[in-house]
Short mmCIF file of C-alpha atoms in Angstrom, two decimals:
data_model
loop_
_atom_site.label_atom_id
_atom_site.label_comp_id
_atom_site.label_asym_id
_atom_site.label_seq_id
_atom_site.Cartn_x
_atom_site.Cartn_y
_atom_site.Cartn_z
CA UNK A 1 0.00 0.00 0.00
CA UNK A 2 1.22 3.46 -0.92
CA UNK A 3 1.19 6.41 1.45
CA UNK A 4 -1.50 8.88 0.43
CA UNK A 5 -0.59 12.37 -0.62
CA UNK A 6 -0.47 14.65 2.43
CA UNK A 7 -3.13 17.25 3.12
CA UNK A 8 -6.73 17.61 4.19
CA UNK A 9 -9.32 16.49 1.65
CA UNK A 10 -12.94 17.63 1.69
CA UNK A 11 -15.67 15.15 0.73
CA UNK A 12 -19.12 16.21 -0.49
CA UNK A 13 -22.42 14.41 -0.91
CA UNK A 14 -24.38 16.76 -3.17
CA UNK A 15 -28.14 16.62 -2.91
CA UNK A 16 -30.91 18.89 -4.13
CA UNK A 17 -31.94 19.71 -0.54
CA UNK A 18 -28.76 19.22 1.52
CA UNK A 19 -25.01 18.86 1.05
CA UNK A 20 -23.08 16.59 3.39
CA UNK A 21 -19.54 17.71 4.15
CA UNK A 22 -16.70 15.56 5.50
CA UNK A 23 -12.96 16.09 5.88
CA UNK A 24 -9.89 13.95 6.17
CA UNK A 25 -7.07 14.24 8.63
CA UNK A 26 -3.90 15.95 7.31
CA UNK A 27 -2.34 12.57 6.47
CA UNK A 28 -5.29 11.63 4.24
CA UNK A 29 -6.10 8.53 6.25
CA UNK A 30 -9.43 9.00 8.02
CA UNK A 31 -12.64 10.81 7.02
CA UNK A 32 -14.82 12.52 9.64
CA UNK A 33 -18.07 14.51 9.40
CA UNK A 34 -18.00 18.31 9.26
CA UNK A 35 -21.52 19.62 8.63
CA UNK A 36 -24.68 19.51 6.61
CA UNK A 37 -25.43 22.54 4.48
CA UNK A 38 -29.05 23.21 3.57
CA UNK A 39 -29.62 24.43 0.03
CA UNK A 40 -32.17 27.20 -0.48
CA UNK A 41 -35.50 26.27 -2.04
CA UNK A 42 -35.69 29.55 -3.93
CA UNK A 43 -33.33 32.35 -4.84
CA UNK A 44 -29.61 32.21 -5.38
CA UNK A 45 -27.77 29.13 -4.14
CA UNK A 46 -24.76 30.48 -2.27
CA UNK A 47 -23.57 27.08 -1.06
CA UNK A 48 -20.65 27.01 -3.52
CA UNK A 49 -19.23 30.11 -1.82
CA UNK A 50 -19.87 28.52 1.60
CA UNK A 51 -18.00 25.37 0.59
CA UNK A 52 -15.17 27.43 -0.92
CA UNK A 53 -14.89 29.11 2.48
CA UNK A 54 -14.62 25.71 4.19
CA UNK A 55 -11.92 24.67 1.69
CA UNK A 56 -9.94 27.81 2.57
CA UNK A 57 -10.54 27.50 6.32
CA UNK A 58 -9.38 23.88 6.44
CA UNK A 59 -6.59 24.54 3.92
CA UNK A 60 -7.87 21.56 1.94
CA UNK A 61 -5.67 20.32 -0.89
CA UNK A 62 -8.50 18.64 -2.82
CA UNK A 63 -12.28 18.27 -2.93
CA UNK A 64 -13.88 14.87 -3.56
CA UNK A 65 -17.45 15.04 -4.88
CA UNK A 66 -19.68 11.98 -5.01
CA UNK A 67 -21.00 11.05 -8.47
CA UNK A 68 -24.36 9.27 -8.13
CA UNK A 69 -24.41 6.62 -10.83
CA UNK A 70 -27.11 4.02 -11.28
CA UNK A 71 -26.43 0.40 -10.33
CA UNK A 72 -25.66 -0.20 -14.01
CA UNK A 73 -23.01 2.53 -13.89
CA UNK A 74 -24.98 5.03 -15.96
CA UNK A 75 -25.37 8.70 -15.21
CA UNK A 76 -28.82 10.22 -14.90
CA UNK A 77 -30.25 13.54 -13.78
CA UNK A 78 -28.71 13.37 -10.28
CA UNK A 79 -25.25 12.75 -11.76
CA UNK A 80 -25.69 15.65 -14.19
CA UNK A 81 -26.68 17.92 -11.29
CA UNK A 82 -23.67 16.76 -9.23
CA UNK A 83 -21.34 17.36 -12.21
CA UNK A 84 -22.76 20.85 -12.75
CA UNK A 85 -22.36 21.70 -9.06
CA UNK A 86 -18.81 20.29 -8.99
CA UNK A 87 -17.98 22.35 -12.09
CA UNK A 88 -19.17 25.52 -10.36
CA UNK A 89 -17.14 24.57 -7.30
CA UNK A 90 -14.04 23.88 -9.40
CA UNK A 91 -14.33 27.41 -10.79
CA UNK A 92 -14.60 28.84 -7.26
CA UNK A 93 -11.65 27.08 -5.56
CA UNK A 94 -7.95 26.86 -6.32
CA UNK A 95 -7.60 23.16 -5.47
CA UNK A 96 -8.44 20.14 -7.63
CA UNK A 97 -12.01 18.85 -7.63
CA UNK A 98 -12.42 15.12 -8.29
CA UNK A 99 -15.59 13.10 -8.90
CA UNK A 100 -15.81 9.58 -7.46
CA UNK A 101 -18.47 6.92 -7.83
CA UNK A 102 -20.84 7.05 -4.87
CA UNK A 103 -23.26 4.26 -5.69
CA UNK A 104 -25.30 3.26 -2.66
CA UNK A 105 -23.56 5.58 -0.17
CA UNK A 106 -26.79 7.32 0.85
CA UNK A 107 -28.53 3.96 1.20
CA UNK A 108 -25.59 2.66 3.25
CA UNK A 109 -25.61 5.81 5.37
CA UNK A 110 -29.33 5.37 6.12
CA UNK A 111 -28.72 1.71 7.04
CA UNK A 112 -25.81 2.63 9.31
CA UNK A 113 -27.87 5.30 11.07
CA UNK A 114 -30.81 2.91 11.51
CA UNK A 115 -28.50 0.20 12.86
CA UNK A 116 -27.14 2.69 15.41
CA UNK A 117 -30.66 3.20 16.75
CA UNK A 118 -31.54 6.54 15.19
CA UNK A 119 -35.01 6.76 13.72
CA UNK A 120 -35.48 7.91 10.12
CA UNK A 121 -36.69 11.32 11.19
CA UNK A 122 -33.86 11.85 13.67
CA UNK A 123 -31.08 10.85 11.30
CA UNK A 124 -32.07 12.97 8.31
CA UNK A 125 -30.01 15.85 9.66
CA UNK A 126 -26.78 13.82 9.71
CA UNK A 127 -27.26 11.15 7.03
CA UNK A 128 -25.74 13.47 4.39
CA UNK A 129 -22.64 13.89 6.56
CA UNK A 130 -22.37 10.11 6.94
CA UNK A 131 -22.69 9.71 3.14
CA UNK A 132 -19.95 12.35 2.65
CA UNK A 133 -17.72 10.44 5.09
CA UNK A 134 -18.33 7.21 3.14
CA UNK A 135 -17.55 8.92 -0.19
CA UNK A 136 -14.35 10.48 1.13
CA UNK A 137 -13.20 7.37 3.01
CA UNK A 138 -13.64 5.17 -0.06
CA UNK A 139 -11.62 7.69 -2.10
CA UNK A 140 -8.85 7.77 0.53
CA UNK A 141 -8.78 3.96 0.68
CA UNK A 142 -8.68 3.70 -3.12
CA UNK A 143 -5.75 6.10 -3.32
CA UNK A 144 -3.91 4.22 -0.60
CA UNK A 145 -4.39 0.89 -2.40
CA UNK A 146 -3.54 2.11 -5.92
CA UNK A 147 -1.10 4.94 -5.26
CA UNK A 148 -3.11 7.15 -7.64
CA UNK A 149 -5.53 10.00 -6.98
CA UNK A 150 -9.09 8.64 -7.02
CA UNK A 151 -11.82 9.26 -9.54
CA UNK A 152 -11.99 11.78 -12.31
CA UNK A 153 -10.37 15.21 -12.17
CA UNK A 154 -12.93 17.85 -13.06
CA UNK A 155 -11.52 20.91 -14.78
CA UNK A 156 -13.02 24.25 -13.77
CA UNK A 157 -15.93 25.43 -15.89
CA UNK A 158 -16.72 29.07 -16.50
CA UNK A 159 -19.58 30.23 -14.30
CA UNK A 160 -22.41 32.17 -15.97
CA UNK A 161 -22.75 35.11 -13.57
CA UNK A 162 -25.74 36.54 -15.49
CA UNK A 163 -28.00 33.98 -13.73
CA UNK A 164 -26.92 35.33 -10.34
CA UNK A 165 -27.65 38.93 -11.24
CA UNK A 166 -31.10 38.04 -12.55
CA UNK A 167 -32.06 36.10 -9.40
#
């Protein structure tokens, strides 16, 4: 097993309602929960700026974003939305943004929360954080086992600021 690259990584589980945020330790070994960010139902979504602030505050060296593929490995509407969000984030931060397969992480997070005795209603507030931890931990483990950065590097995309001024 190869030693992972040093530095804090941020892991994100992007949803239409909430974004789960996790971080790694500086050695890139262990993922832990950070927070859940609620996305606005209407108006401008300022969560990209909020996450960019977390990246700066933690001095993260990379952001890992979960890519929700189907069980057959195809990408649907949720994957397209995650890619678009990750592209906006890549344009807002100075560190690499990588997309990694996150099949079944939310389901696994719900199962883990249920197994720990939390009811469905009580674990909604943290299930996105647990999913982000699972996404990031699997990426860290993959890098450790292969010696290569995980997933797909996402180049920054230009952000259309006219949408923000019209909102």
